[in-house]
PDB file of C-alpha atoms in Angstrom:
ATOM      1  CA  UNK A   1      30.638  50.306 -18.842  1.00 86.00           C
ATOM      2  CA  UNK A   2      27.052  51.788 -17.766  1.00 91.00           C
ATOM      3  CA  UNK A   3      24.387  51.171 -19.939  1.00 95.00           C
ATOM      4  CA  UNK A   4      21.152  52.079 -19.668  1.00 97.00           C
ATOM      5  CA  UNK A   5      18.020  51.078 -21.502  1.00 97.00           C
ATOM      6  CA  UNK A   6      14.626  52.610 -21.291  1.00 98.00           C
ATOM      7  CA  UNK A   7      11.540  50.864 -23.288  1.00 98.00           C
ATOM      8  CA  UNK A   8       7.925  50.420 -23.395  1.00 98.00           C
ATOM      9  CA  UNK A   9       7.127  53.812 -24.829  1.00 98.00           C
ATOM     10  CA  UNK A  10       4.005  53.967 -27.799  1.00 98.00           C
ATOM     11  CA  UNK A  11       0.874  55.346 -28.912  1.00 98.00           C
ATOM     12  CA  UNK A  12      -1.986  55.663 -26.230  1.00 98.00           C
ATOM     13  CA  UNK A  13      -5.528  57.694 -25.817  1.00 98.00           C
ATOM     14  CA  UNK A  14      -5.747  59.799 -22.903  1.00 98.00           C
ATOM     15  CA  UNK A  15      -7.042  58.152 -19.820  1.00 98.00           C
ATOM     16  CA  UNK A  16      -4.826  54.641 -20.980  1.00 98.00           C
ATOM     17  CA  UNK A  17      -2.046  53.342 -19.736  1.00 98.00           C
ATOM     18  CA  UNK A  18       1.566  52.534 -20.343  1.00 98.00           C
ATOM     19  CA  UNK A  19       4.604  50.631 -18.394  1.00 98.00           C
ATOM     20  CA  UNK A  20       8.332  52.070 -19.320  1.00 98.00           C
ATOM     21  CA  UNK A  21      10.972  50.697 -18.153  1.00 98.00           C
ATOM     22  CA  UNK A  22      14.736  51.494 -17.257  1.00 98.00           C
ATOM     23  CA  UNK A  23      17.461  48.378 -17.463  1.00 97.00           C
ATOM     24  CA  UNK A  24      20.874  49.086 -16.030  1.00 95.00           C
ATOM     25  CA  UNK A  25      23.992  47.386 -15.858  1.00 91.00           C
ATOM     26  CA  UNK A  26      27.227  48.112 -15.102  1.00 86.00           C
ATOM     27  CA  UNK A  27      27.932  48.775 -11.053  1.00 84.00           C
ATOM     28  CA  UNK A  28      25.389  46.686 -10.288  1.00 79.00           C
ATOM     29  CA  UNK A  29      26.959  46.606  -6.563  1.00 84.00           C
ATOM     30  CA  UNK A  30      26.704  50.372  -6.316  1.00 89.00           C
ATOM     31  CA  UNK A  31      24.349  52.136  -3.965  1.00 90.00           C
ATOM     32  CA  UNK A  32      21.682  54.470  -6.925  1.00 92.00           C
ATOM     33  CA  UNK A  33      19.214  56.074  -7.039  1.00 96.00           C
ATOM     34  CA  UNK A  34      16.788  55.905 -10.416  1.00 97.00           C
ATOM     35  CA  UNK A  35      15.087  58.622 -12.133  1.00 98.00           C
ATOM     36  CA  UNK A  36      12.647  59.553 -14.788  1.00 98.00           C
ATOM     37  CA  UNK A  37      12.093  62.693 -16.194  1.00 98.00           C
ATOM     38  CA  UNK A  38      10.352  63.638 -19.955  1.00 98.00           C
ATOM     39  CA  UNK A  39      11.143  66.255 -22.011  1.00 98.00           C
ATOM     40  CA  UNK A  40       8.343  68.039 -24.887  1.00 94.00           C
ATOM     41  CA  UNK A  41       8.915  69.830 -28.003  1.00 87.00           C
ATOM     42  CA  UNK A  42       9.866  73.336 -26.980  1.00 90.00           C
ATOM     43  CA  UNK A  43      10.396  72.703 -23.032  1.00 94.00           C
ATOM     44  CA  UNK A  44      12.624  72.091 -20.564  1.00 96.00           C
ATOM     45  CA  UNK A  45      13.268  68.376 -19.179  1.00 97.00           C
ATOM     46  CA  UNK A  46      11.340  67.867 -16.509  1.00 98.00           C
ATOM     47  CA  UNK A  47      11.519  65.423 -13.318  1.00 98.00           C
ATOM     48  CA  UNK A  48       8.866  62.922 -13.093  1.00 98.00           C
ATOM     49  CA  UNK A  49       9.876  60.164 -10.610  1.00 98.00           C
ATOM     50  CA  UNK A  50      12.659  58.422  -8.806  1.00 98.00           C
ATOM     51  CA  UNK A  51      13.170  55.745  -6.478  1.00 98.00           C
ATOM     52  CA  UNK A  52      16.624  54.906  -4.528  1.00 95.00           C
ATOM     53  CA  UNK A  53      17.781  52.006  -3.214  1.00 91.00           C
ATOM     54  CA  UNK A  54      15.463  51.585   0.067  1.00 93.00           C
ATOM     55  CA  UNK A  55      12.793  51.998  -2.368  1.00 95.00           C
ATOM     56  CA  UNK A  56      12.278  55.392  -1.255  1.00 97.00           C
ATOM     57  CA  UNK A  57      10.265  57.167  -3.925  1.00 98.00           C
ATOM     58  CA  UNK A  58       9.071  61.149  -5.113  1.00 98.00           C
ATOM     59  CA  UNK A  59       7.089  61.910  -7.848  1.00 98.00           C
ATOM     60  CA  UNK A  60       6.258  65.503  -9.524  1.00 98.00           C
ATOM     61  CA  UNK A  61       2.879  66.707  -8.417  1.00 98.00           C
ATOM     62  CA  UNK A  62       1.503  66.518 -11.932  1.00 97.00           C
ATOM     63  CA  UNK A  63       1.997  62.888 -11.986  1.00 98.00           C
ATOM     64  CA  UNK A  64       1.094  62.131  -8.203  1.00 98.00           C
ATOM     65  CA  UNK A  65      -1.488  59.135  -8.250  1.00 98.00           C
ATOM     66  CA  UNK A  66      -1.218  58.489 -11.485  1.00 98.00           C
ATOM     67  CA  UNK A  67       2.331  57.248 -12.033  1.00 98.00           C
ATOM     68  CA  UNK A  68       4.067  54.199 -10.192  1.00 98.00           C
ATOM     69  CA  UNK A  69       7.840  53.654  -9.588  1.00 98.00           C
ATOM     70  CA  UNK A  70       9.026  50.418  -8.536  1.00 98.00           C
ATOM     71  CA  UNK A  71      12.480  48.242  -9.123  1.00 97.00           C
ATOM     72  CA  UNK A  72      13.060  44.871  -9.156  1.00 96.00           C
ATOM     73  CA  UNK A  73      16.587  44.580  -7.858  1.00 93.00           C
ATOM     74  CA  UNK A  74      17.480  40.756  -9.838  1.00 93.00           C
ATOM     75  CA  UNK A  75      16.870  42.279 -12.662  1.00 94.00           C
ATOM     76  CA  UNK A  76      18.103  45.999 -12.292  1.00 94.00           C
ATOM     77  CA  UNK A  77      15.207  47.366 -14.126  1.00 97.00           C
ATOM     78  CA  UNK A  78      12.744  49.972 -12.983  1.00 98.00           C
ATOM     79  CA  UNK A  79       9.338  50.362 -13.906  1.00 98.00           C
ATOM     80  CA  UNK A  80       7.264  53.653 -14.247  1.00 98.00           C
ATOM     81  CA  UNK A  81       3.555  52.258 -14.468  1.00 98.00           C
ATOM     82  CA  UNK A  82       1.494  55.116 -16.051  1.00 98.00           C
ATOM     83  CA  UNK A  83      -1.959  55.078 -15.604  1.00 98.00           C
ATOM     84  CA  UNK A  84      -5.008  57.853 -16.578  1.00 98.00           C
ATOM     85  CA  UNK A  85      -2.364  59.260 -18.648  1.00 98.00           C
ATOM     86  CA  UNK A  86      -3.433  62.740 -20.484  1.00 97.00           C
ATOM     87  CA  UNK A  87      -2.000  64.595 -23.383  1.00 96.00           C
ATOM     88  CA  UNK A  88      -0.026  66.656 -21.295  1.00 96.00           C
ATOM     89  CA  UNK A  89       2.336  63.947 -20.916  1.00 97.00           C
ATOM     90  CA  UNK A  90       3.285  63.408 -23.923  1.00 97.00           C
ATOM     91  CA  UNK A  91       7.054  63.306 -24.559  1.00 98.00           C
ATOM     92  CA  UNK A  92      10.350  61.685 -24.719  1.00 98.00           C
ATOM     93  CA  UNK A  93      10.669  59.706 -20.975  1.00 98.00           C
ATOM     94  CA  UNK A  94      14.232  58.972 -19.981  1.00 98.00           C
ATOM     95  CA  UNK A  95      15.839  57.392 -17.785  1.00 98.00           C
ATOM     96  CA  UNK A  96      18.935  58.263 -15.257  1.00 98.00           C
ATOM     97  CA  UNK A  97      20.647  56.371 -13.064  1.00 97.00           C
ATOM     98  CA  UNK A  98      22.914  58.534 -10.420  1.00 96.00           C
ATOM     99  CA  UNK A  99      25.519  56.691  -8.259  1.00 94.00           C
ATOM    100  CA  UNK A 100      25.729  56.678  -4.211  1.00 92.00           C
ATOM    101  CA  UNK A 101      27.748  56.219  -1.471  1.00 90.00           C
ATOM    102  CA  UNK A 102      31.142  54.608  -1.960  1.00 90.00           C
ATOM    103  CA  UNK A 103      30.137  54.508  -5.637  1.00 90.00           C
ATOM    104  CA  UNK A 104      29.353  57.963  -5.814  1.00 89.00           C
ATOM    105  CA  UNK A 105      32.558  58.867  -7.756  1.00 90.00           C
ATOM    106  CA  UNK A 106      31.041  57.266 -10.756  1.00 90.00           C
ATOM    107  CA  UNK A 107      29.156  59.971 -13.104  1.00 91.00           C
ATOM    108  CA  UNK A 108      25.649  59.427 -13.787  1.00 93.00           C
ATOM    109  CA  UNK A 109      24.236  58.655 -16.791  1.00 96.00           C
ATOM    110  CA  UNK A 110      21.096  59.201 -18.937  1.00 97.00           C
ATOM    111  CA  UNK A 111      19.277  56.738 -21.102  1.00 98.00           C
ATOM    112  CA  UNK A 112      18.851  57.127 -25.213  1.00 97.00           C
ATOM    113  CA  UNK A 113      14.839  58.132 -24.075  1.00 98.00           C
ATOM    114  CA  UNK A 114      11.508  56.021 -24.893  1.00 98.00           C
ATOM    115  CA  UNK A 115       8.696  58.035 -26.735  1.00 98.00           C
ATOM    116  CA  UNK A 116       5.465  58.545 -24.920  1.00 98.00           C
ATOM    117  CA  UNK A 117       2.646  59.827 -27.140  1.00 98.00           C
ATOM    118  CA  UNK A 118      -0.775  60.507 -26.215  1.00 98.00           C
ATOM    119  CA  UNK A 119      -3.777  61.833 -28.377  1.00 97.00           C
ATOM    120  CA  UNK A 120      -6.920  62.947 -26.742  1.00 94.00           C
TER     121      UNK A 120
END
């Protein structure tokens, strides 16, 4: 069974900071690539960042140089380290974890979302 857990979402002023993260378990042996992506009142869901498993990683232009993905591979968790953040990114952020390779059979799945909020 996949499972996957996003937290660290809250509260912050613009120009703070917050860390989510994603925790996944199931295929741990499976080649994957990791996603965010955050999704407002009213709008589409939107891509945000990823990062695959040669810690390759792409971000959306709106959140170039301010957002940070990273993994740490023990603990199957990635981190999306959010800095200068602005009221435009407010939304739910969840998480998505796609399967490759000889794993890439397996359907992806998305996380229950962690709530970013931030006031200006």
């Amino acid at each position: 069974q996949v499972r996957v857990v996003e937290s660290g979402g809250g509260s912050v002023q613009a120009g703070g900071s917050l860390r989510l993260s994603c925790a996944t378990s199931g295929y741990d042996y499976c080649s994957h690539d990791i996603s965010w992506s955050r999704q407002s009142p009213g709008k589409e869901r939107e891509f945000v960042s990823a990062i695959d498993g040669d810690d390759s990683t792409s971000y959306a232009e709106s959140v170039r140089g301010r957002f940070t993905i990273s993994q740490d591979k023990v603990k199957n968790t990635v981190y999306l380290q959010m800095n200068s953040l602005k009221p435009d990114d407010t939304g739910m952020y969840y998480c998505r974890i796609d399967y490759r390779g000889r794993c890439s059979g397996l359907a992806g799945r998305w996380g229950q979302g962690t709530q970013v909020n931030v006031s200006s």
